[in-house]
Each structure stands twice: as structure tokens, then as C-alpha cells.
């Protein structure tokens, strides 16, 4: 155990000065500045850093480190590994998963710069922007782009909240030595458990042994009667053995968990791929190829996998049930798996050419929800803020449309079909955006305190209406009466406007779930760009949020802000240029 602590201290000491971890942002900033000066390469993938930075000769510059050329591999296969070299392999990398792991690792290093608050020229990242869009935003594989960004955020989580990365900062043998120590600890604990068990089976006393002796006396003459001694032994209760076994079992579990983390982690797999890239002898050996492919395909474990559970919180301010005619205020958060329909809707919206507006330097900003659906809302309600979130704030628009979506659902007399992908996407995104307003306002572009106050006022008004509804008897068409009560008796304009909009949508012959799905996909992408690095860091620490994943995804696609922020509006400009990870 002391040897393991010593290894951790040595690894931590080296990691602080390592160019692969502690000093990585300075190196990445200088390297990307150098890449900007280079011409277009013939390779499909850009030369993003993956591993091996510590093998490069460098010199310090005002903007970071400069590379003095790329070294040739030594006899141990140590050399800088870039993404373009990984993309050239086609033997063991017949599937996209190994390449995507290295791509996630390269993006993780760029995102690490952003959290370290390094600033570089955005033009140096256009190759990465274009590669991300060409490789991941083309076609129909929405799961792949979500998986790549989720793996990147998982690496960020383990970098800041785990000791696993520090063992890869100096040499690959350090994790091997650590695994060997863990195996020794497991073996020693098993030996102690077997040794103690055999002692007990052979009749040995425990360390805590209690014996009670009772004597029977004659009551009349207080004389001790013969042959009346009774002895009771309590050693069979194992009062000292059970705690010892529990401690040993806990140590075995902890050491086993560490071994699983080392073997199944993304860090180990990327290190294995990079060693394969640097060793021509491995590339010529079919056995090595099969072993690496087996590890990449089968060595998976939820404990060592992505900390983001592919979930999205669900929250509804008003839950209206068309069959039970029940009206209630939700005070809980439901955590559900992100449906594939939600990913597909966001993916298709992200690929639209009219989603963004170009700026100088080949950067982009995202437009407000501007589909025909939101334009219809402005024409029919007379409120322009219902079609663009920059009038009264994004949180205000989200709550209005969330209530409208709920009313639209119950006015159609039936819940959305489980087979309708547009209904699934619209309802899930509506409930998730309501959750952001209620519980994570710091991740939205609106002012956090204003957002909290508005939600508290809406909640208070909803409670008042709920009490009024409960006091009425059930009548036919009660859901229509509830919607009417929202439009007429609500003191807060969010409830009033939301109910009015929802009733108009339900009565329209042209509006449907497909339009709602498109609106909510545009809305969640519109509010995703953010300058609040601390808020997203906290979200990653507690398991991740969908909006954090979309924030990183938009940055990788070169979308760094919102159109209202660059159009001279009164809102604070949001351009997300204070970092080097906008790729």
C-alpha cells in the first residue's frame, strides 16, 4: 500500500511538469499557432496532437511553446502521434471506433486549453472545424457525433477528478507497475482470508474470546453442590473476524476496481493505439493486430467508461393528463435516457445551412429559431418575442413554448404516439429546457438571478391556479376549462401567453409535432453557446448535461455565439472566443 502511494506521488510530481498534462495548454497553444502558418496538407485529417508531446524539442515563445521539428521514432517507438497518422491506418482500424477515440482525445486536449483560459487565433482551428463537419456532420450517423463528444467530456472529467491520467504522463510502464502492485495487494488479502479461515476451522481461539462459568449453590446452607458447574463460550460469534474480513473484502474490491479502470479506460486504449502507430513491427505482426483489436472491442466496463450516462433530466411545470383530467405542478426531476429521436432531431438541425451566419475569420454564430413554425406564431399571436428569444430573454421564451407544447399535447385529445419520432423529440426537449430554467439557469444566456425570479413567480402563479382547479368538480371537457383558466385567470404572462399559444397551435390544421420538434431542436442549439466555463465544469463534475455536450459540439463545428449577440442588441455579446478549444 505504501509502495502504491509512493508511485502516485511520483506520478503526480512528474505530471505537473509534463507537457502531456500539466503544461499541455501552453504547448497546444503554440502548436496550433504553428499549424496556422502551414499550408494545406494532403491528409484527410488535420495534424491534431494525440500523444507524444514530451518527445518533441521545443522552445518557449510569448504565445506558448514552438516545436523544433517532429522527431523520428527511437528504438522504443517513442514519437509524436498526430491524428492524421492515426487516420492512415486501415488494418486494425477497420471500424470508426478506434479512430473516433483518438479524435476525442485530440479534442479533449483542445478543450483543456479552454478551461485553462488560453487564447489563440481562431483561424488556426479552421482545419479542425472543417474536419469535424466533414467527418461527423455528414451522413445520418447521429450516434457517432454524440459518442465522440461524450468521450471527450469524459476525458475532461477524469483529468480533473481522477488520478488515472497522471500515470500516463511519463511512461507506459508506470501503469503496469501500478497494476502489478494492485495484484500483489489482492493476493495478500486473499492469503490472509484463507489463513484466518483455516485457523478457525482447526479450532484456534479468536483474539476476543469470552467464557462464562456458572456455579449452582444450595440456598439453605450456601454450600456448593457437586458437579453443577456450567461453562459457556462465546467465541463462535466472530466479533473480531467479521470486521477483519469486511476490511479485506473492501481492499480487494478497491484494487480490482483500479485494475479495471486501467485496462478498460480510454487512456489505456489511446495509449495502445499510439504505440501501435509508432511501432512498425507491431503493424507487421498479425497476432499484435488481433490482440489490439480484441482489447478495443471487448474490454469495456461501465465503471471505467463515460461518466456521462447518456441521460437528460425531465421536468414539467404543468402536467395535464387528457384522460384523467388532472392538473399538477411537478416538484421533481426525472432522469431518462436520451432517445435516439432526440439525437436525430438535433443532428438534422445542426446540418442545416441556414442555421448559422458567417462572421469574419470564417467563424459562425447561430441564428434564433427562425423556422416557418416560429414565424407562424408571431403572425398569429402578434408577439415577436415568441419567434425569437432575444426580446424578453431565452428563459422567458422557453417557458412560454414549454407551456404551449403541454397544452398542444392535451388539446389533441391523446398523448403523443410512442412511434412518432417528432412527438418524442419535441416533448423530451421541451421538458429538458424547462429543467434548465428551473434548476440550471447558469447554463442559459439569460441572467441567472432574473431567470430564478421569473421561474419562482411562474411557479407561485401555477400553484394558485392548481388550488382553484382542485376546488372545482369534474365536468366534461375539463381540459378545455383548464386551458381557459390559464388564459383568463393567470396573473403571470408566461402562463397566459403559453396557454393562448398552445390553444392556437392545437386548433391549427397545418401545425404538428414535426414543427414542434424542429423548433425545440433549434432552441436547444440556440441557447447552447456560453462563456460560463465554471458552470459547464460543474455540470461535467456532476455527471454531465446535454447542453454541455451541445456547447462543445457547436464549438467544434466553429459556431461560437448567437446572432443577437453580434447584431448590436442590448443583450451581452456571446462569442466564446476566449479559449483555444473552439473546435
GROMACS .gro file of N, CA and C in nm, residues 69 75 102 120 139 144 201 216 232 236 256 319 325 357 362 386 388 434 452 454 457 491 580:
model
   69
   69UNK      N    1   1.058   2.100  -3.507
   69UNK     CA    2   1.054   1.983  -3.594
   69UNK      C    3   0.996   1.862  -3.522
   75UNK      N    4   1.433   0.362  -3.083
   75UNK     CA    5   1.423   0.216  -3.081
   75UNK      C    6   1.305   0.167  -2.999
  102UNK      N    7  -0.928   0.834  -3.072
  102UNK     CA    8  -0.814   0.926  -3.085
  102UNK      C    9  -0.862   1.068  -3.118
  120UNK      N   10  -0.594   3.184  -2.835
  120UNK     CA   11  -0.517   3.175  -2.959
  120UNK      C   12  -0.606   3.223  -3.072
  139UNK      N   13  -2.382   1.267  -4.351
  139UNK     CA   14  -2.442   1.135  -4.340
  139UNK      C   15  -2.556   1.135  -4.240
  144UNK      N   16  -2.284   0.865  -3.369
  144UNK     CA   17  -2.138   0.876  -3.372
  144UNK      C   18  -2.091   1.012  -3.322
  201UNK      N   19  -1.107  -2.307   1.142
  201UNK     CA   20  -1.152  -2.444   1.118
  201UNK      C   21  -1.076  -2.544   1.204
  216UNK      N   22  -2.379  -2.355   4.078
  216UNK     CA   23  -2.508  -2.373   4.143
  216UNK      C   24  -2.486  -2.396   4.293
  232UNK      N   25  -1.997  -2.147   2.948
  232UNK     CA   26  -2.049  -2.100   2.819
  232UNK      C   27  -1.936  -2.024   2.747
  236UNK      N   28  -1.782  -1.824   1.920
  236UNK     CA   29  -1.845  -1.854   1.791
  236UNK      C   30  -1.912  -1.733   1.729
  256UNK      N   31  -0.937  -0.422  -0.731
  256UNK     CA   32  -0.995  -0.475  -0.855
  256UNK      C   33  -1.052  -0.362  -0.941
  319UNK      N   34  -4.838   1.960  -1.574
  319UNK     CA   35  -4.860   1.827  -1.630
  319UNK      C   36  -5.010   1.806  -1.644
  325UNK      N   37  -5.779   1.410  -1.659
  325UNK     CA   38  -5.816   1.548  -1.633
  325UNK      C   39  -5.751   1.597  -1.504
  357UNK      N   40  -2.490   3.215  -3.930
  357UNK     CA   41  -2.449   3.330  -4.009
  357UNK      C   42  -2.298   3.342  -4.000
  362UNK      N   43  -1.397   3.333  -4.087
  362UNK     CA   44  -1.462   3.203  -4.112
  362UNK      C   45  -1.529   3.145  -3.988
  386UNK      N   46  -4.217   3.559  -2.930
  386UNK     CA   47  -4.245   3.416  -2.936
  386UNK      C   48  -4.168   3.350  -3.048
  388UNK      N   49  -3.851   3.475  -3.158
  388UNK     CA   50  -3.708   3.497  -3.138
  388UNK      C   51  -3.683   3.522  -2.991
  434UNK      N   52  -3.725   2.313  -1.987
  434UNK     CA   53  -3.789   2.359  -1.863
  434UNK      C   54  -3.705   2.324  -1.742
  452UNK      N   55  -3.413   3.296  -1.218
  452UNK     CA   56  -3.466   3.232  -1.098
  452UNK      C   57  -3.591   3.303  -1.048
  454UNK      N   58  -3.804   3.485  -1.221
  454UNK     CA   59  -3.916   3.462  -1.312
  454UNK      C   60  -3.976   3.324  -1.290
  457UNK      N   61  -4.187   3.317  -0.976
  457UNK     CA   62  -4.317   3.382  -0.995
  457UNK      C   63  -4.412   3.293  -1.073
  491UNK      N   64  -5.211   3.535  -1.353
  491UNK     CA   65  -5.157   3.669  -1.329
  491UNK      C   66  -5.022   3.688  -1.395
  580UNK      N   67  -0.900   2.831  -2.649
  580UNK     CA   68  -0.838   2.770  -2.764
  580UNK      C   69  -0.903   2.639  -2.800
   0.00000   0.00000   0.00000
